[in-house]
Each structure stands twice: as C-alpha cells, then as structure tokens.
Short mmCIF file of C-alpha atoms and ligand atoms in Angstrom, two decimals:
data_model
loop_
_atom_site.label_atom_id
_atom_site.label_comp_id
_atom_site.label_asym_id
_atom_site.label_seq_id
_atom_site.Cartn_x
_atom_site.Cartn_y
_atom_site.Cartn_z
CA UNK A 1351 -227.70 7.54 92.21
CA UNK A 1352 -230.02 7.46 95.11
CA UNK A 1353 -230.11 6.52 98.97
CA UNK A 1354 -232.21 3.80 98.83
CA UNK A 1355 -232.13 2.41 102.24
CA UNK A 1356 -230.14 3.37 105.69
CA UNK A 1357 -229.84 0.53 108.44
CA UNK A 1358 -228.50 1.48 112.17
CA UNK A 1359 -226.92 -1.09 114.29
CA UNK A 1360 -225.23 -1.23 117.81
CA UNK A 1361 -222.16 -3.25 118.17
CA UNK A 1362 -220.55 -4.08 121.41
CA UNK A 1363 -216.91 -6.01 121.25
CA UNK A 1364 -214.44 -7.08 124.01
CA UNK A 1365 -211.85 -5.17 124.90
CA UNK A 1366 -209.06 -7.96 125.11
CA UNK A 1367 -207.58 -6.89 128.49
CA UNK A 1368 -208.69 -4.87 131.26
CA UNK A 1369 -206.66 -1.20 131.40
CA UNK A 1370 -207.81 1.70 132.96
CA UNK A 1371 -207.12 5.11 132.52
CA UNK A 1372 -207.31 8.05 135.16
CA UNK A 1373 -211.52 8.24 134.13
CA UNK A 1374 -212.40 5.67 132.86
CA UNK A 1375 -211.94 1.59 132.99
CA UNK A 1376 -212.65 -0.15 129.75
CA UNK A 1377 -214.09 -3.89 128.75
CA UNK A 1378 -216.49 -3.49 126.26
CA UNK A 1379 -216.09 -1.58 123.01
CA UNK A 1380 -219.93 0.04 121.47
CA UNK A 1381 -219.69 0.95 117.91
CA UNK A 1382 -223.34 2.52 117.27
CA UNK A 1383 -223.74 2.67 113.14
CA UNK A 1384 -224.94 2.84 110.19
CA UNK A 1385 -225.35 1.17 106.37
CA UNK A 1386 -226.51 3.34 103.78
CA UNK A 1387 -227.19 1.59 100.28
CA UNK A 1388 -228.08 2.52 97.15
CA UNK A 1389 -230.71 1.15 95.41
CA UNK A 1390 -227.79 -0.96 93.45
CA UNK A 1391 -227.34 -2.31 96.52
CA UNK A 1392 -223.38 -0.73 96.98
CA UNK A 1393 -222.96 -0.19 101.12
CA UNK A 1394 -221.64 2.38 102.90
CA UNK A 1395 -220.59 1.71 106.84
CA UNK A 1396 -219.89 3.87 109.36
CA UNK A 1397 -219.88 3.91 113.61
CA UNK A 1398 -219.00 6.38 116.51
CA UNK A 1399 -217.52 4.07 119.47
CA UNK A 1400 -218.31 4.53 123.13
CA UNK A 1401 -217.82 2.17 126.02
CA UNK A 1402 -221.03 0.87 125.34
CA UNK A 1403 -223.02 4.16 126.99
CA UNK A 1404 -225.00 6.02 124.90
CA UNK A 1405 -225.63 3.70 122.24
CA UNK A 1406 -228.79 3.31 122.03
CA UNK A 1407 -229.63 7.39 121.80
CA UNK A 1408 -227.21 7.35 119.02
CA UNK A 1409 -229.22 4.99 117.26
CA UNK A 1410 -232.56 6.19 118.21
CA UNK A 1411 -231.50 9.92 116.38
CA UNK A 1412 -230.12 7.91 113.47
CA UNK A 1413 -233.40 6.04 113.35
CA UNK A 1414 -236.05 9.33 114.34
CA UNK A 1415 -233.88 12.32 112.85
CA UNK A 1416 -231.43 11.33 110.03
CA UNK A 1417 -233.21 8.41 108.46
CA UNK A 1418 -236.11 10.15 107.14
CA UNK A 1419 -233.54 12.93 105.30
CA UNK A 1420 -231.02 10.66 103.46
CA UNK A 1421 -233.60 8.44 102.15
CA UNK A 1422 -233.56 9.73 98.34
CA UNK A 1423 -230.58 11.85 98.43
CA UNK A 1424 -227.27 11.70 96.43
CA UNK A 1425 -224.50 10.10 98.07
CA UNK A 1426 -222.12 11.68 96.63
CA UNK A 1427 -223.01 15.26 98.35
CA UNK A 1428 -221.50 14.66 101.88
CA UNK A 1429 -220.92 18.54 102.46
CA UNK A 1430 -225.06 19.23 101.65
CA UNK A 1431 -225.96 16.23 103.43
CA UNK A 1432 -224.15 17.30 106.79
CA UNK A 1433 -225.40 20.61 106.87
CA UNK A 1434 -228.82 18.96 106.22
CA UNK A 1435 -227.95 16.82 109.28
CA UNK A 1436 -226.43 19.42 111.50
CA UNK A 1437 -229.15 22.00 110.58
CA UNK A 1438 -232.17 19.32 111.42
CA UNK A 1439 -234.79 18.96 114.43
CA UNK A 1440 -230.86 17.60 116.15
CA UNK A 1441 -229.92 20.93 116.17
CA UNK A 1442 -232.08 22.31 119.38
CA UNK A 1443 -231.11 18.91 121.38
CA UNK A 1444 -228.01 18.38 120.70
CA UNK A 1445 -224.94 20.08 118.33
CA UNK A 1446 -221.97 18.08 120.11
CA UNK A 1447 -222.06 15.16 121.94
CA UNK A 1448 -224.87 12.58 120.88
CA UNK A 1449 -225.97 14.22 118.18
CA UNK A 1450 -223.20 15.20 116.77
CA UNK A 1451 -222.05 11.48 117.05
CA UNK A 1452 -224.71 10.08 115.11
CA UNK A 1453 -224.18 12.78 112.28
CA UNK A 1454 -220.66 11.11 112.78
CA UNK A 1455 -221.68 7.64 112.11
CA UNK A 1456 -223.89 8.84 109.24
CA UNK A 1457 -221.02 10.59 107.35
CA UNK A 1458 -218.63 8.05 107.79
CA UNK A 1459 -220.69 5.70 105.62
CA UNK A 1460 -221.56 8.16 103.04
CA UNK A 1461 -217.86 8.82 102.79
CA UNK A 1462 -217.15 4.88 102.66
CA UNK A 1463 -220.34 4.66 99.97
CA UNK A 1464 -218.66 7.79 98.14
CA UNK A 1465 -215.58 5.72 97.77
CA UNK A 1466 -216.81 2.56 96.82
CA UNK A 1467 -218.88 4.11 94.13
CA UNK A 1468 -215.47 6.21 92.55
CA UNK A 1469 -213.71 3.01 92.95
CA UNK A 1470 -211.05 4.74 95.21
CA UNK A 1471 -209.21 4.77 98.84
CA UNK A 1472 -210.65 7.25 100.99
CA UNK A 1473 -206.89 8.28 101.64
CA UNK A 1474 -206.31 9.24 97.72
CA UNK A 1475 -209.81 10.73 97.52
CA UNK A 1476 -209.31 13.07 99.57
CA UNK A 1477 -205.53 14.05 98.46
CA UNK A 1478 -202.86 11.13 98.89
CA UNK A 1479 -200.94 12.93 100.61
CA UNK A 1480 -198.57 10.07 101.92
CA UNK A 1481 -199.25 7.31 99.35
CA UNK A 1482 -200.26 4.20 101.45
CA UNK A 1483 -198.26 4.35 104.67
CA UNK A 1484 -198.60 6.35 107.51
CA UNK A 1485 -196.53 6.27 110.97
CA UNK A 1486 -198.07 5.64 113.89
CA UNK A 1487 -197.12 5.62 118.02
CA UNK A 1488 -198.77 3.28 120.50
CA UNK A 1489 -200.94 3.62 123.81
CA UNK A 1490 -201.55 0.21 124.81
CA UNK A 1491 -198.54 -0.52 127.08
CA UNK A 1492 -198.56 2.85 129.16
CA UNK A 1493 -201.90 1.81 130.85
CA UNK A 1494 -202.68 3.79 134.60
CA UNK A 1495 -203.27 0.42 136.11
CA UNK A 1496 -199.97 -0.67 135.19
CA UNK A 1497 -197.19 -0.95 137.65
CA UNK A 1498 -193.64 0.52 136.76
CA UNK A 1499 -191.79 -2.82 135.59
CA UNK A 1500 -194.90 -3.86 133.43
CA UNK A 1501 -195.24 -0.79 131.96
CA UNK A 1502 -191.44 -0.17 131.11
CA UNK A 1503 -191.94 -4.56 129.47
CA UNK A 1504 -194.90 -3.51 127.55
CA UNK A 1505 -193.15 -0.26 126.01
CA UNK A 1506 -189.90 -1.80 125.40
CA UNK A 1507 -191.51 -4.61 123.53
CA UNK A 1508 -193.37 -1.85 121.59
CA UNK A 1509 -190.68 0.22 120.71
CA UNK A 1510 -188.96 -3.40 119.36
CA UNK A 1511 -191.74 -3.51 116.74
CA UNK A 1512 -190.86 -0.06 115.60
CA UNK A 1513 -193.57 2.36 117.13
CA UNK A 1514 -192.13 5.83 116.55
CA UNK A 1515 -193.13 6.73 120.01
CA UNK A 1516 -195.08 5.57 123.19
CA UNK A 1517 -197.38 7.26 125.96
CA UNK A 1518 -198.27 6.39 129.22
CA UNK A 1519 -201.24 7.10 131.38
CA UNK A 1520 -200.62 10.22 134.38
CA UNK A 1521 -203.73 11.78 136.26
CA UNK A 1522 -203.33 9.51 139.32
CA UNK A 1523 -204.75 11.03 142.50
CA UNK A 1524 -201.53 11.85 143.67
CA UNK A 1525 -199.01 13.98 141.07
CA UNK A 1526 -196.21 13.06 143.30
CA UNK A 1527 -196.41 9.25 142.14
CA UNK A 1528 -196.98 10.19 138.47
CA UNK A 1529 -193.73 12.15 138.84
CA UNK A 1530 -192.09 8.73 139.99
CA UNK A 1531 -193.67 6.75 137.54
CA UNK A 1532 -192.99 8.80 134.42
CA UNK A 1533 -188.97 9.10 136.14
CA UNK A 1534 -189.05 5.60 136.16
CA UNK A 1535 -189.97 5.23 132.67
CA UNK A 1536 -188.32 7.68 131.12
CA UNK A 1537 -185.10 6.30 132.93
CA UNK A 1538 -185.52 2.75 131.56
CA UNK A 1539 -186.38 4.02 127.85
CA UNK A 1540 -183.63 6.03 127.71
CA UNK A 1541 -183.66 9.52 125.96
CA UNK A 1542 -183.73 8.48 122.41
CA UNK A 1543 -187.52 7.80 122.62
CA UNK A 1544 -191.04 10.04 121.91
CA UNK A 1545 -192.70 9.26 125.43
CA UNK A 1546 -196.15 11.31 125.93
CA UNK A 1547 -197.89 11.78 128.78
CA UNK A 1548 -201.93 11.84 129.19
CA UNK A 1549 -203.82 13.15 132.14
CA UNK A 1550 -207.20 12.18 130.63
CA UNK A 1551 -208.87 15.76 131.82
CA UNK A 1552 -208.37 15.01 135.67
CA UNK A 1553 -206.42 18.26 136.43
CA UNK A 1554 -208.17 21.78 137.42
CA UNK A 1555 -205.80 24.88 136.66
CA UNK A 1556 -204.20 24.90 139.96
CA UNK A 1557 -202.87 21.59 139.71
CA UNK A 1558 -201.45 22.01 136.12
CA UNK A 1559 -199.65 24.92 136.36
CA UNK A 1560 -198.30 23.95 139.52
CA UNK A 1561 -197.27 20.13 138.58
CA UNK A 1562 -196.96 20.20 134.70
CA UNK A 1563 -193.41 21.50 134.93
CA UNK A 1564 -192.25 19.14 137.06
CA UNK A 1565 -192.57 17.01 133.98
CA UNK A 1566 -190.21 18.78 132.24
CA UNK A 1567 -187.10 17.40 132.93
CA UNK A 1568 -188.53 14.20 131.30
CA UNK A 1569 -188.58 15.49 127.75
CA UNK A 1570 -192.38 14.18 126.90
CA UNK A 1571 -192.91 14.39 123.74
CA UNK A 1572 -196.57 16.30 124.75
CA UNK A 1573 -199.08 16.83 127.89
CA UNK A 1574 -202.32 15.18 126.69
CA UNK A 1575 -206.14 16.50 127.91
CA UNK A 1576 -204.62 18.00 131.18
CA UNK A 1577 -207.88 19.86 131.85
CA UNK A 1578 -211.19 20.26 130.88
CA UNK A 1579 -211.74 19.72 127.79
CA UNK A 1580 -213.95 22.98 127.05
CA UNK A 1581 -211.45 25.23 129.50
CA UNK A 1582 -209.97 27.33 126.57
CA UNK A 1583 -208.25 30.24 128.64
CA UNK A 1584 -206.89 27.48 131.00
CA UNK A 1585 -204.97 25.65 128.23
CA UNK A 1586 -204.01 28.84 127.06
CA UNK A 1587 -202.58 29.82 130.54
CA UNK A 1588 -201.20 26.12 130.55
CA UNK A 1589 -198.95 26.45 127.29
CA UNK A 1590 -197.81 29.31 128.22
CA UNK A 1591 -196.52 28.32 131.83
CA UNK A 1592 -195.11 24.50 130.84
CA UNK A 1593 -192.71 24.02 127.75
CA UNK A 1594 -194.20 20.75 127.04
CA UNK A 1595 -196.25 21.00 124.36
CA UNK A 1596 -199.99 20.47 125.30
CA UNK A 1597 -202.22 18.05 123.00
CA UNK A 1598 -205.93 17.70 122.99
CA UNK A 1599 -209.02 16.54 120.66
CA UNK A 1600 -210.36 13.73 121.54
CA UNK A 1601 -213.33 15.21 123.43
CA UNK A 1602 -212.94 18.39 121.42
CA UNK A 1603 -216.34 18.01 118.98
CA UNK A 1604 -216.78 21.01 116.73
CA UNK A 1605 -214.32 23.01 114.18
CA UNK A 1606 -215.64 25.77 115.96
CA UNK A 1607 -214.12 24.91 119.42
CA UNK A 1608 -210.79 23.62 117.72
CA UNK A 1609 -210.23 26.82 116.25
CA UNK A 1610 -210.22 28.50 119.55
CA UNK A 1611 -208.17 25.94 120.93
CA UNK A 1612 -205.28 25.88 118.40
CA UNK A 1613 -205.70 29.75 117.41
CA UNK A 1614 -206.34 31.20 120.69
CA UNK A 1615 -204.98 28.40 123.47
CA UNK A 1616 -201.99 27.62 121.40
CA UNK A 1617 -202.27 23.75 121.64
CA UNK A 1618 -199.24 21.73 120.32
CA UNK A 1619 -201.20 18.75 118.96
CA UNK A 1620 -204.94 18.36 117.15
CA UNK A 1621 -206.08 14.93 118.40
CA UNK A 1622 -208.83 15.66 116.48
CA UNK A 1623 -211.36 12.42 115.92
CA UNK A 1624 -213.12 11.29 113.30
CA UNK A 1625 -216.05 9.67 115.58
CA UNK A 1626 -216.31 12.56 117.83
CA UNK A 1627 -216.37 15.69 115.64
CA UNK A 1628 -218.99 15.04 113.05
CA UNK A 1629 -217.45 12.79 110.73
CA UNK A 1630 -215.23 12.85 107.87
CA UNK A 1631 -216.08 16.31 106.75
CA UNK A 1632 -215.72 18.37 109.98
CA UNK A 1633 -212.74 15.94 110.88
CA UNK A 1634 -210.73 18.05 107.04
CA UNK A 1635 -212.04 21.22 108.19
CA UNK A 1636 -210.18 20.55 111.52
CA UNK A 1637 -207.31 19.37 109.75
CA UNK A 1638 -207.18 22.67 107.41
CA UNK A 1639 -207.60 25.21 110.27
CA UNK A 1640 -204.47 23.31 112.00
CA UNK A 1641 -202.51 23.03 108.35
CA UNK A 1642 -202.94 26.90 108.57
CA UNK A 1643 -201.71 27.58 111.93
CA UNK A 1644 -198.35 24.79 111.40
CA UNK A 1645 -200.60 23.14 113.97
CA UNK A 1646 -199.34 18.76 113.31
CA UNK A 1647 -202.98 16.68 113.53
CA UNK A 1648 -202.20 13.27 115.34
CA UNK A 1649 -205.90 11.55 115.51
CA UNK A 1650 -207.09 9.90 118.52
CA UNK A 1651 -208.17 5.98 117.82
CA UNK A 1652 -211.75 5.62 118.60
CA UNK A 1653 -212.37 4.41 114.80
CA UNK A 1654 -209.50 1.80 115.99
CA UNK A 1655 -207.80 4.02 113.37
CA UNK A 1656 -209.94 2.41 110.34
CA UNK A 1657 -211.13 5.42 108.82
CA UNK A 1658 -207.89 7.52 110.70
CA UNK A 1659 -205.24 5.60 108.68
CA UNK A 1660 -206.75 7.00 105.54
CA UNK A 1661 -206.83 10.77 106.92
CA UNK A 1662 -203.51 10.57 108.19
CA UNK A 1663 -202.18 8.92 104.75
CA UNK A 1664 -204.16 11.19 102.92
CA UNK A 1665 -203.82 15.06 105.03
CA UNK A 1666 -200.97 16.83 104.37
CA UNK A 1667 -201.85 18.36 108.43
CA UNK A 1668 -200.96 14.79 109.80
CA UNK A 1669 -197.58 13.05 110.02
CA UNK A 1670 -198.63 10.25 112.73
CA UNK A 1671 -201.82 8.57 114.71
CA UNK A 1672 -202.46 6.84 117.06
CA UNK A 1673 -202.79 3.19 117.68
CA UNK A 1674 -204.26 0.66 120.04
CA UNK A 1675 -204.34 -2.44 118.26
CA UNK A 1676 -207.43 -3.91 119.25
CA UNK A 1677 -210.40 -5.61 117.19
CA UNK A 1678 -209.28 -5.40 113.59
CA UNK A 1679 -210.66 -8.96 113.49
CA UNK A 1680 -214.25 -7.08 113.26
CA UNK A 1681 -213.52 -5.65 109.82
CA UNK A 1682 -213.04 -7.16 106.59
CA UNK A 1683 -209.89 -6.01 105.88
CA UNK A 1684 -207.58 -5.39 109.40
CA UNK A 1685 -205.05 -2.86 109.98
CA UNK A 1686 -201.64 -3.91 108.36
CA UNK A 1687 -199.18 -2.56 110.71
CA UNK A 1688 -195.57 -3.32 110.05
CA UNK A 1689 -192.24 -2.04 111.91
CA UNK A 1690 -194.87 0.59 113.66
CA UNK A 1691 -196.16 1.69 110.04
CA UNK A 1692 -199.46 1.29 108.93
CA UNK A 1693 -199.99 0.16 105.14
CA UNK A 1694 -203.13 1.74 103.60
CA UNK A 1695 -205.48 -0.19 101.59
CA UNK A 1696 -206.21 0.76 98.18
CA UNK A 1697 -209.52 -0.90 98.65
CA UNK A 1698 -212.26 1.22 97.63
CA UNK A 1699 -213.83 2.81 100.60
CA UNK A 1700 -212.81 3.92 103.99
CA UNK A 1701 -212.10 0.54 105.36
CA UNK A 1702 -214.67 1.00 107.91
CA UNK A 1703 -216.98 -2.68 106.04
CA UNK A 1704 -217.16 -5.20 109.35
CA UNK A 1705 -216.74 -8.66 108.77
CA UNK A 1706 -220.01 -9.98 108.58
CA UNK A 1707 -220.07 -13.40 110.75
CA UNK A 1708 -218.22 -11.16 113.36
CA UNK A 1709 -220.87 -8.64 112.80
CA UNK A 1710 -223.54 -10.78 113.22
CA UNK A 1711 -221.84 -12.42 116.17
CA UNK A 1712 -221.40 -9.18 118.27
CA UNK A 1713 -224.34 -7.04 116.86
CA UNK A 1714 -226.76 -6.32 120.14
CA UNK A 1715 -229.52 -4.07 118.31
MG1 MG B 2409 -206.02 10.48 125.48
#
C-alpha cells in the first residue's frame, strides 16, 4: 500500500454574512489542501483554513517540500510520516505557522486515507470515546459588530436549538463598553446559561489584569485569547489574578508551547486546533498532555469542525467544541447537528471529502 500520487488545491468559499471580530473581519473562507491517493486510487483529503492569506505559500511547501517525501510511502504510518515532514528542508523556514500548516493539511488526509482504507470513523479509530455524538456551543450570534438587541436575538434563538452554551465577541477599543455589552447580555440570558467571552488577543498585561475582573460578576463560562498568544508568564499572571477561567489554542501551534501553557500558565481550556497545530497527530498529543493535567480540550472550528467532531467524539480530553455553522454544503457529507448535538458519521474517514461540483465550483488553484 503505496502513496501513489498527492494533489494540492486552494479553496476559497463565502462566508455567508459579514461579522467581525476585535482583529479581524471575515468574507472569504481559504481552505489550502491536499489529496493523497493510493495507487488503488482510495483518497485522502485534508485543508488548513485561513481568510484566504497565505494560501498560496501553503501550497507552494506542499508542492516543493512534502510532495517529493510521501510519494511511495505507507499511508498508514502517520506518526513516521510527520516527523519526516516536521524534520524536512521546512524545518529551518518555518516549524509553526506556514509550515506547520501545510504539514497540517498533509496529515489530515493521510488520517482521512488511513480511515478509509480500515473501513472506520476517524472518531472510533482513534478510541470512541463518546460513540457518535458530541456536544457542542455556538459563536455565530455573539459577533463584535453586533449591537446589544441583535446579539441578545441571535443567542436566544441559539440557545432555542439547544446549544449548551454561547460566546460573544469583547476586545473593543474601549473595556468600558465591553463591560456594558456583556451586562447587557448576561442580563437578558439570564443566569442559567454558559456565556464565554473572547478578546481575540487584543489585550497587553496591563489591561487584563486590570479589566478581566470586572467580568466577574457575569459568571462567563471562560476569558478566551486575552493576550498574546505566545505571552506564557502573562497568562500565568492572568489566571492567577481573575477567577474566570482563561481559554486559549487557537493560535497556539506546537505540543511544545501547549504544555507550557496548560502546565506552567494554568489555562482553563485547550482550544487546541486541528488545522493550526500540525494535524491530527500533534492535535492527540495535545489532547493527552491536557487529559493528564484534568485540563477539558474544547477545539476551535477552523476545520468547520469536520475533522473536530470526530476528536471530540472520539478523546476522552474533550466533552464539547465549537461550532459556527457555516459551509457544510462544501463536503459530501455535512455536519448533522441536532438540539445543539452533533451526530458523528460512521463513514469511513475523517469527513473532511468536499463535494466535488462545489469543489470544482470554488477551487481557485
Ligand atoms: Mg476565539
């Protein structure tokens, strides 16, 4: 059983609204990828996601660096094959970030390959943990460029549907109208409901530690990326000056700088990301250095929680995700969320195959 061919691709969908967050505005979604087959002609698929920046260096080291090491290999040995990949000519230019993304994309599909080929859900493969459901909150009405009333209509109507929980965008210039617009909120949801926060990294220290507790008396279920995101010693400063708990991942890309954050900063929550760290096989190593320290994993979306589903189903580290519901129409098989649940496939694979007409229709390289 042999790689016989590996084909990258850049896809760039519409985001079907216009939201902002406190750094970034979003309308177009880029899923850089890759198809490895074997000879048999069996794919595997797998994509990092930007906002359609970047792609095409993601590409260019799946096409110059990777490419030329899979061809011939055994699918089946996605441990050897990432240390191959991580230990390549990538390794001087490039071990988080870009790089690190395309190893991403490139594991992803081997994983999805590996599965196909054992006939088996990635979530039982790798230990079934929570046979074919998983529980999931929702971002998508807490949007920064949301006014009060639309954000409290958006949540409500979410929290109707049976999300377990909902979070809203802070990191505004001013702290003193996040503190009215979280009030707000949290007033019209009442206290029965899981309401995060997320500051999308726009804090420094002095801001943190001197506005995060105001947020206390708003119960939020966590304080998401308050700071930087490679400011160890100030999230360890933060958790100990706030009892919110503080979550953080999504721009968190090695096992190695996870395990200072939850062993040494004392994080609450592992958003930990399948697209960002490299893949599939760093994204369990994450999960097992968080298992150890009692640490709950609650995956960021970037896959739009294709492969996450599985690895929350599956990890015994992970009792929700995240979930924006946007483009499942790409894929062959979309997300089925009920009542706020999402229903694993026991389709062989990671559920990461596009639809192809849609694939065709949105692929731009
Ligand atoms: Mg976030």
């Amino acid at each position: 059983m042999k790689i016989a061919s590996v084909e990258s691709f850049i896809v760039h969908a519409p985001i079907p609204r216009f939201v902002a967050d406190s750094f970034n505005t979003a309308t177009t979604w880029g899923l850089p990828g890759v198809i490895v087959r074997t000879k048999d002609g069996v794919e595997g698929w797998g994509y990092t996601s930007t906002l359609s920046f970047g792609d095409r260096a993601i590409k260019s080291i799946i096409d110059d660096i990777y490419t030329p090491l899979l061809i011939g290999e055994n699918p089946m040995d996605t441990q050897r094959l990432w240390e191959k990949l991580y230990w390549s000519d990538s390794h001087w230019v490039g071990r988080s970030g870009i790089a690190h993304m395309a190893i991403a994309a490139v594991d992803i599909a081997l994983w999805d390959l590996k599965c196909k080929l054992l006939g088996q859900p990635l979530y039982k493969l790798i230990g079934g943990h929570k046979p074919g459901a998983i529980k999931s909150y929702n971002t998508d009405g807490g949007w920064l460029n949301f006014g009060v009333p639309r954000l409290v209509d958006e949540m409500q109507a979410l929290l109707e549907q049976g999300y377990v929980g909902v979070k809203m965008k802070i990191g505004g210039p001013d702290p003193r109208v996040d503190v009215a617009r979280v009030g707000a909120v949290r007033k019209a949801l009442g206290d029965n409901v899981d309401l995060m926060i997320d500051v999308n990294q726009k804090w420094d220290r002095t801001t943190a530690l001197g506005w995060a507790p105001r947020f206390e008396e708003f119960a939020p279920g966590w304080l998401e990326e308050p700071l930087d995101p490679d400011d160890v010693e100030g999230h360890a400063l933060l958790a100990k000056a706030t009892r919110i708990p503080i979550a953080l991942g999504e721009h968190v890309y090695t096992r190695t700088q996870f395990r200072e954050f939850i062993g040494r900063a004392g994080i609450g929550y592992a958003q930990v990301d399948c697209t960002r760290v490299a893949g599939i096989t760093e994204w369990l190593a994450v999960a097992e250095i968080a298992l150890a320290h009692h640490v709950p994993v609650v995956p960021h979306h970037a896959d739009m929680m294709r492969v996450h589903q599985h690895l929350g189903a599956g990890h015994a580290a992970s009792p929700m995700i995240e979930c924006i519901p946007w483009l499942q129409e790409l894929f062959q098989e979309p997300a089925d969320i009920r009542n706020g649940v999402f229903n694993v496939p026991d389709t062989p694979g990671a559920s990461t195959t596009f639809d192809r007409p849609m694939f065709e229709k949105h692929r731009v390289a």
